[in-house]
C-alpha positions as a Markdown table, in Angstrom:
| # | Residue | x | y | z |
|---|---|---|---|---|
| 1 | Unk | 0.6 | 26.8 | 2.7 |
| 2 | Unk | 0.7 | 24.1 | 4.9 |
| 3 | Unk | 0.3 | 20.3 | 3.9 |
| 4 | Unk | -3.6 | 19.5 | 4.9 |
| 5 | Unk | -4.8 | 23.2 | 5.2 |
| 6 | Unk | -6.8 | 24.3 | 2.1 |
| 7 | Unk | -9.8 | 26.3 | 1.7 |
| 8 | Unk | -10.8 | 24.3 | -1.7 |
| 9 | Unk | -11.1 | 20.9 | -1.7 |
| 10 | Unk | -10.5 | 20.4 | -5.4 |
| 11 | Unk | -7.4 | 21.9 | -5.0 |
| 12 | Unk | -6.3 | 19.5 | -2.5 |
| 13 | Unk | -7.0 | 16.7 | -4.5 |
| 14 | Unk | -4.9 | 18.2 | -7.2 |
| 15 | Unk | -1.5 | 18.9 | -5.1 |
| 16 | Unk | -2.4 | 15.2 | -3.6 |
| 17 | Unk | -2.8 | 13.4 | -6.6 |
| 18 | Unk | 0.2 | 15.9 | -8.6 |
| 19 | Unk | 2.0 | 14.6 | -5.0 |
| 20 | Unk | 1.3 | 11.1 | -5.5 |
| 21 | Unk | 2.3 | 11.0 | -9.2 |
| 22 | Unk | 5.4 | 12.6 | -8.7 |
| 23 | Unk | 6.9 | 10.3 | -5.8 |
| 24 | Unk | 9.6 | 8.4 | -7.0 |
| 25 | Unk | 10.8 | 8.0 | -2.9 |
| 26 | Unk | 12.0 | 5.1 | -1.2 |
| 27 | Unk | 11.9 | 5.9 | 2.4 |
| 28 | Unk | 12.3 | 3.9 | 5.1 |
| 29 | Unk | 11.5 | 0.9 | 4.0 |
| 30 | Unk | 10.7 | -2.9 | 5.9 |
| 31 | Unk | 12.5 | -5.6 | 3.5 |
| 32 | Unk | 10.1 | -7.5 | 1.5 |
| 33 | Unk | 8.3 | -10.6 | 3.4 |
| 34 | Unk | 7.6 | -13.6 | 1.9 |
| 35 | Unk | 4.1 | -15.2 | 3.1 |
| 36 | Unk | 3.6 | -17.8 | 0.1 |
| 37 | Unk | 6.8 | -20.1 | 0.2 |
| 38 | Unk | 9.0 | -19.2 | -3.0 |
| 39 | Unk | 8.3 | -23.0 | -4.2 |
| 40 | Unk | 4.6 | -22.2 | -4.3 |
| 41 | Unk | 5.1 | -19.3 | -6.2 |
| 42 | Unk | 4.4 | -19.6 | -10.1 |
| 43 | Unk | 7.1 | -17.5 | -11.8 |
| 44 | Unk | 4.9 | -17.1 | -15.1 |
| 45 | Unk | 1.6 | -16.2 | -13.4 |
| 46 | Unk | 0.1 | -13.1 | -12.9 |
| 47 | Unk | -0.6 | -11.9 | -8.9 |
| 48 | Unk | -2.8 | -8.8 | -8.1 |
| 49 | Unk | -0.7 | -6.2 | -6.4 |
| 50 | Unk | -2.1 | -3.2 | -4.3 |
| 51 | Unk | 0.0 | 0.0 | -3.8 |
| 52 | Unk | -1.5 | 2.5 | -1.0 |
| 53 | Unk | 0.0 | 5.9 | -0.7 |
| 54 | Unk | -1.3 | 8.2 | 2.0 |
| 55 | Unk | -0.1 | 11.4 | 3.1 |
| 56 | Unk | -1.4 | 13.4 | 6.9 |
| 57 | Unk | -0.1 | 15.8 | 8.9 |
| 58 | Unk | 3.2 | 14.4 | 10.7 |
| 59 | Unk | 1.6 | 14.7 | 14.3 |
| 60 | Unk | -1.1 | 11.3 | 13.1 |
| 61 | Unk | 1.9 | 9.5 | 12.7 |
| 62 | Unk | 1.7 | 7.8 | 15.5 |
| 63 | Unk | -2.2 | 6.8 | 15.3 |
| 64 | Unk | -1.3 | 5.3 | 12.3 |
| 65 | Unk | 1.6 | 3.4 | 12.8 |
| 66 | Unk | -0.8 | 2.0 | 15.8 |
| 67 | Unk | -3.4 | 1.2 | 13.2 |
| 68 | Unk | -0.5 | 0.1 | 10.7 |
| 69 | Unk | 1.1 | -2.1 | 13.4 |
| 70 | Unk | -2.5 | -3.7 | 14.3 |
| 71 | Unk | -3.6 | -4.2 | 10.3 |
| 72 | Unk | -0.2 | -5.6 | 9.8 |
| 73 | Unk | -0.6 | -8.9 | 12.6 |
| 74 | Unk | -4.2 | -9.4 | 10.9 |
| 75 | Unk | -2.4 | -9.7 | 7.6 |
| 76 | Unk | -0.1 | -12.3 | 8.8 |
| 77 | Unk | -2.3 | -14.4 | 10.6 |
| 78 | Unk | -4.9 | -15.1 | 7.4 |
| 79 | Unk | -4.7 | -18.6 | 6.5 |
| 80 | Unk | -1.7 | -19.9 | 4.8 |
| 81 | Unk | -4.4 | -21.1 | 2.2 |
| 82 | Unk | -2.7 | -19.2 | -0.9 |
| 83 | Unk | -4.1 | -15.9 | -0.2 |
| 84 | Unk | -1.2 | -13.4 | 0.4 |
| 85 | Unk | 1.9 | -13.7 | -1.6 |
| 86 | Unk | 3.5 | -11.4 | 0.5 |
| 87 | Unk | 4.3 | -7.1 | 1.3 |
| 88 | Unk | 6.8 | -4.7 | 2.5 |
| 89 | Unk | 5.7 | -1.2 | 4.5 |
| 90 | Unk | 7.5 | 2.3 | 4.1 |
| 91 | Unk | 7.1 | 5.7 | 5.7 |
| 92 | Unk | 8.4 | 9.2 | 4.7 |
| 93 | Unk | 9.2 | 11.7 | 7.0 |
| 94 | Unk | 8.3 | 15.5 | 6.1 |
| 95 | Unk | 8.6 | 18.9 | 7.5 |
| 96 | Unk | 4.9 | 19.2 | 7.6 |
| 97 | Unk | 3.8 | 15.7 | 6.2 |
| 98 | Unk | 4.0 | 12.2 | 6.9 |
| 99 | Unk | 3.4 | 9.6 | 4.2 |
| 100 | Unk | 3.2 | 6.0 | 4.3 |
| 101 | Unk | 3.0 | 3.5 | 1.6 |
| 102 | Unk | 1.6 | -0.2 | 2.0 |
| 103 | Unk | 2.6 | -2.9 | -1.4 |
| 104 | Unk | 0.4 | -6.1 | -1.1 |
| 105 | Unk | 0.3 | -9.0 | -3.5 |
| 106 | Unk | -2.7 | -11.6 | -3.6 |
| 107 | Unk | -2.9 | -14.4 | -5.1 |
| 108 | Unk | -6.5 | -13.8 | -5.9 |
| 109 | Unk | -8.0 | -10.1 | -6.1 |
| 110 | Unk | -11.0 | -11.5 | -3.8 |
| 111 | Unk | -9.0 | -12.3 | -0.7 |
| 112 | Unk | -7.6 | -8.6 | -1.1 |
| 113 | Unk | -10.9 | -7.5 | -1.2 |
| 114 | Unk | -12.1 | -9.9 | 1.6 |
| 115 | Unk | -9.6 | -8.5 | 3.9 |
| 116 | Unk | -9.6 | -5.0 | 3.5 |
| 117 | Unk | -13.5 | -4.8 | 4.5 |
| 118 | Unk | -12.9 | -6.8 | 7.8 |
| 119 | Unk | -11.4 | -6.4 | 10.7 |
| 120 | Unk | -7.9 | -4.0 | 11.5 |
| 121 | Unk | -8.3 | -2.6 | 8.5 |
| 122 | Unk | -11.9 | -1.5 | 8.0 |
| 123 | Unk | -11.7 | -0.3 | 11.6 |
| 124 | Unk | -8.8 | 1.8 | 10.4 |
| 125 | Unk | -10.3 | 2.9 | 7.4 |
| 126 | Unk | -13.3 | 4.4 | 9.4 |
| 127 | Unk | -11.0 | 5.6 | 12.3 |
| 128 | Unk | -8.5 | 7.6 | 9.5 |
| 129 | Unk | -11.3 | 9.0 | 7.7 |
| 130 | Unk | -10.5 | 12.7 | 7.2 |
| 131 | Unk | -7.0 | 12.4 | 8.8 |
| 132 | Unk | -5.3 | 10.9 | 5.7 |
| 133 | Unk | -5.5 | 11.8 | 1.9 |
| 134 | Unk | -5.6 | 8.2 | 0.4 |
| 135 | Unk | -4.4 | 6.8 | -3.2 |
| 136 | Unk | -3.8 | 3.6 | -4.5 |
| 137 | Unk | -2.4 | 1.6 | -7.3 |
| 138 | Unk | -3.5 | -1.7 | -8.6 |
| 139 | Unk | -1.0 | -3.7 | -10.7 |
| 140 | Unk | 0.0 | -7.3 | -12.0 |
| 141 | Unk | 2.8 | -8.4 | -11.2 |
| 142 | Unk | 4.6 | -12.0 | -12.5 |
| 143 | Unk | 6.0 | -14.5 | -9.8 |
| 144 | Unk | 9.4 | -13.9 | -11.1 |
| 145 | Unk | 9.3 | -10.2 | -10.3 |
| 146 | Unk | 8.3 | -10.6 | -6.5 |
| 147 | Unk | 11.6 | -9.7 | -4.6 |
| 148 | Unk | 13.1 | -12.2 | -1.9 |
| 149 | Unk | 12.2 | -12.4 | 1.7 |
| 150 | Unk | 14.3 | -9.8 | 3.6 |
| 151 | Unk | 16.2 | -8.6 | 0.1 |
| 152 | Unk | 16.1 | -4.8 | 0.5 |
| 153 | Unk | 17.6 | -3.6 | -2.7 |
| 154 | Unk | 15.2 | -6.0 | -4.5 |
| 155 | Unk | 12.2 | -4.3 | -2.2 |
| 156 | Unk | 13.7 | -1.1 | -3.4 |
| 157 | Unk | 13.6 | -1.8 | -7.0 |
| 158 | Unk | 10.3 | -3.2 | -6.7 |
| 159 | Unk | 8.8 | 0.0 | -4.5 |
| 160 | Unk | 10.5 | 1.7 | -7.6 |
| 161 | Unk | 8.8 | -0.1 | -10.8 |
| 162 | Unk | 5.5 | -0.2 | -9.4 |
| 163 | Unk | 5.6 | 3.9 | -8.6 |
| 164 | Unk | 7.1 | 4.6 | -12.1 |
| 165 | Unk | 4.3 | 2.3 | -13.9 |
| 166 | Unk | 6.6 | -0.7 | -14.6 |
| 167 | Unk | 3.8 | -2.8 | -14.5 |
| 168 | Unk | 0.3 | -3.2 | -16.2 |
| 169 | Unk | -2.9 | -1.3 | -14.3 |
| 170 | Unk | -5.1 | -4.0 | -13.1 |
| 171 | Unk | -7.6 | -1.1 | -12.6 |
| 172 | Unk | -10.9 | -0.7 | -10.4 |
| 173 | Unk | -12.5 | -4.0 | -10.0 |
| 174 | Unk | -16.1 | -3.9 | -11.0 |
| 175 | Unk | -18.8 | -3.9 | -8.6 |
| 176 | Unk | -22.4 | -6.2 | -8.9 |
């Protein structure tokens, strides 16, 4: 059985989320980088953190790192006006499967929102649509956890504790 073939959707959904629950990998990962300066971060507060995990056959790779690539310079340019804390990037190369993994922290769950329905990354979204089995994770994370700029065993650790629940579900928002 190859990754992305089924013949019942249910079951896909079970080997991707059983997939996603199990994956304790690090891959090749892009050390942590800082957006808010560390002397505007507050050590004791709580910062909305978004884990996406998505898995596709290995030969979308390169459409995504494309639309990766493209999301990522959007991300960067949003106003320095305390809205992104700061994120790391990782990929995992499979026989069959390519998985990448983006880790954003907010300082406000509405700029997340804001930005993830405009621009690169809506247009992504809707380009990807049936090319990539998508999850995500939604955490809190405290000031004091957030790993320095460029410090790659402190990215590791952090990749780590958010996939093995290390810190509290911030859950689905709800919706008006």
């Amino acid at each position: 059985q190859i990754m992305g073939i089924f013949r019942n959707e249910t079951k896909r959904d079970e080997q991707v989320n059983a997939m996603h629950k199990k994956d304790q990998n690090v891959g090749l990962v892009k050390p942590w980088v800082l957006v808010t300066p560390t002397t505007e971060i507050d050590k004791n507060k709580d910062y909305f953190c978004v884990a996406t995990w998505g898995t596709m056959g290995a030969w979308r790779s390169m459409k995504f790192a494309r639309m990766t690539s493209s999301v990522g310079r959007e991300l960067h340019a949003l106003p320095r006006d305390r809205r992104l804390v700061g994120e790391t990037r990782q990929f995992q190369l499979g026989i069959t499967d390519f998985r990448a993994e983006t880790f954003t922290v907010w300082h406000d769950r509405s700029h997340m929102a804001a930005f993830y329905k405009s621009g690169a990354h809506e247009r992504a979204m809707t380009s990807m649509r049936g090319e990539i089995d998508f999850r995500v994770r939604r955490v809190w994370v405290k000031g004091a956890d957030l790993p320095s700029e460029g410090d790659s065993a402190a990215t590791n650790a952090f990749i780590l504790r958010i996939k093995s629940g290390g810190f509290p579900e911030a859950g689905q928002a709800a919706t008006s």
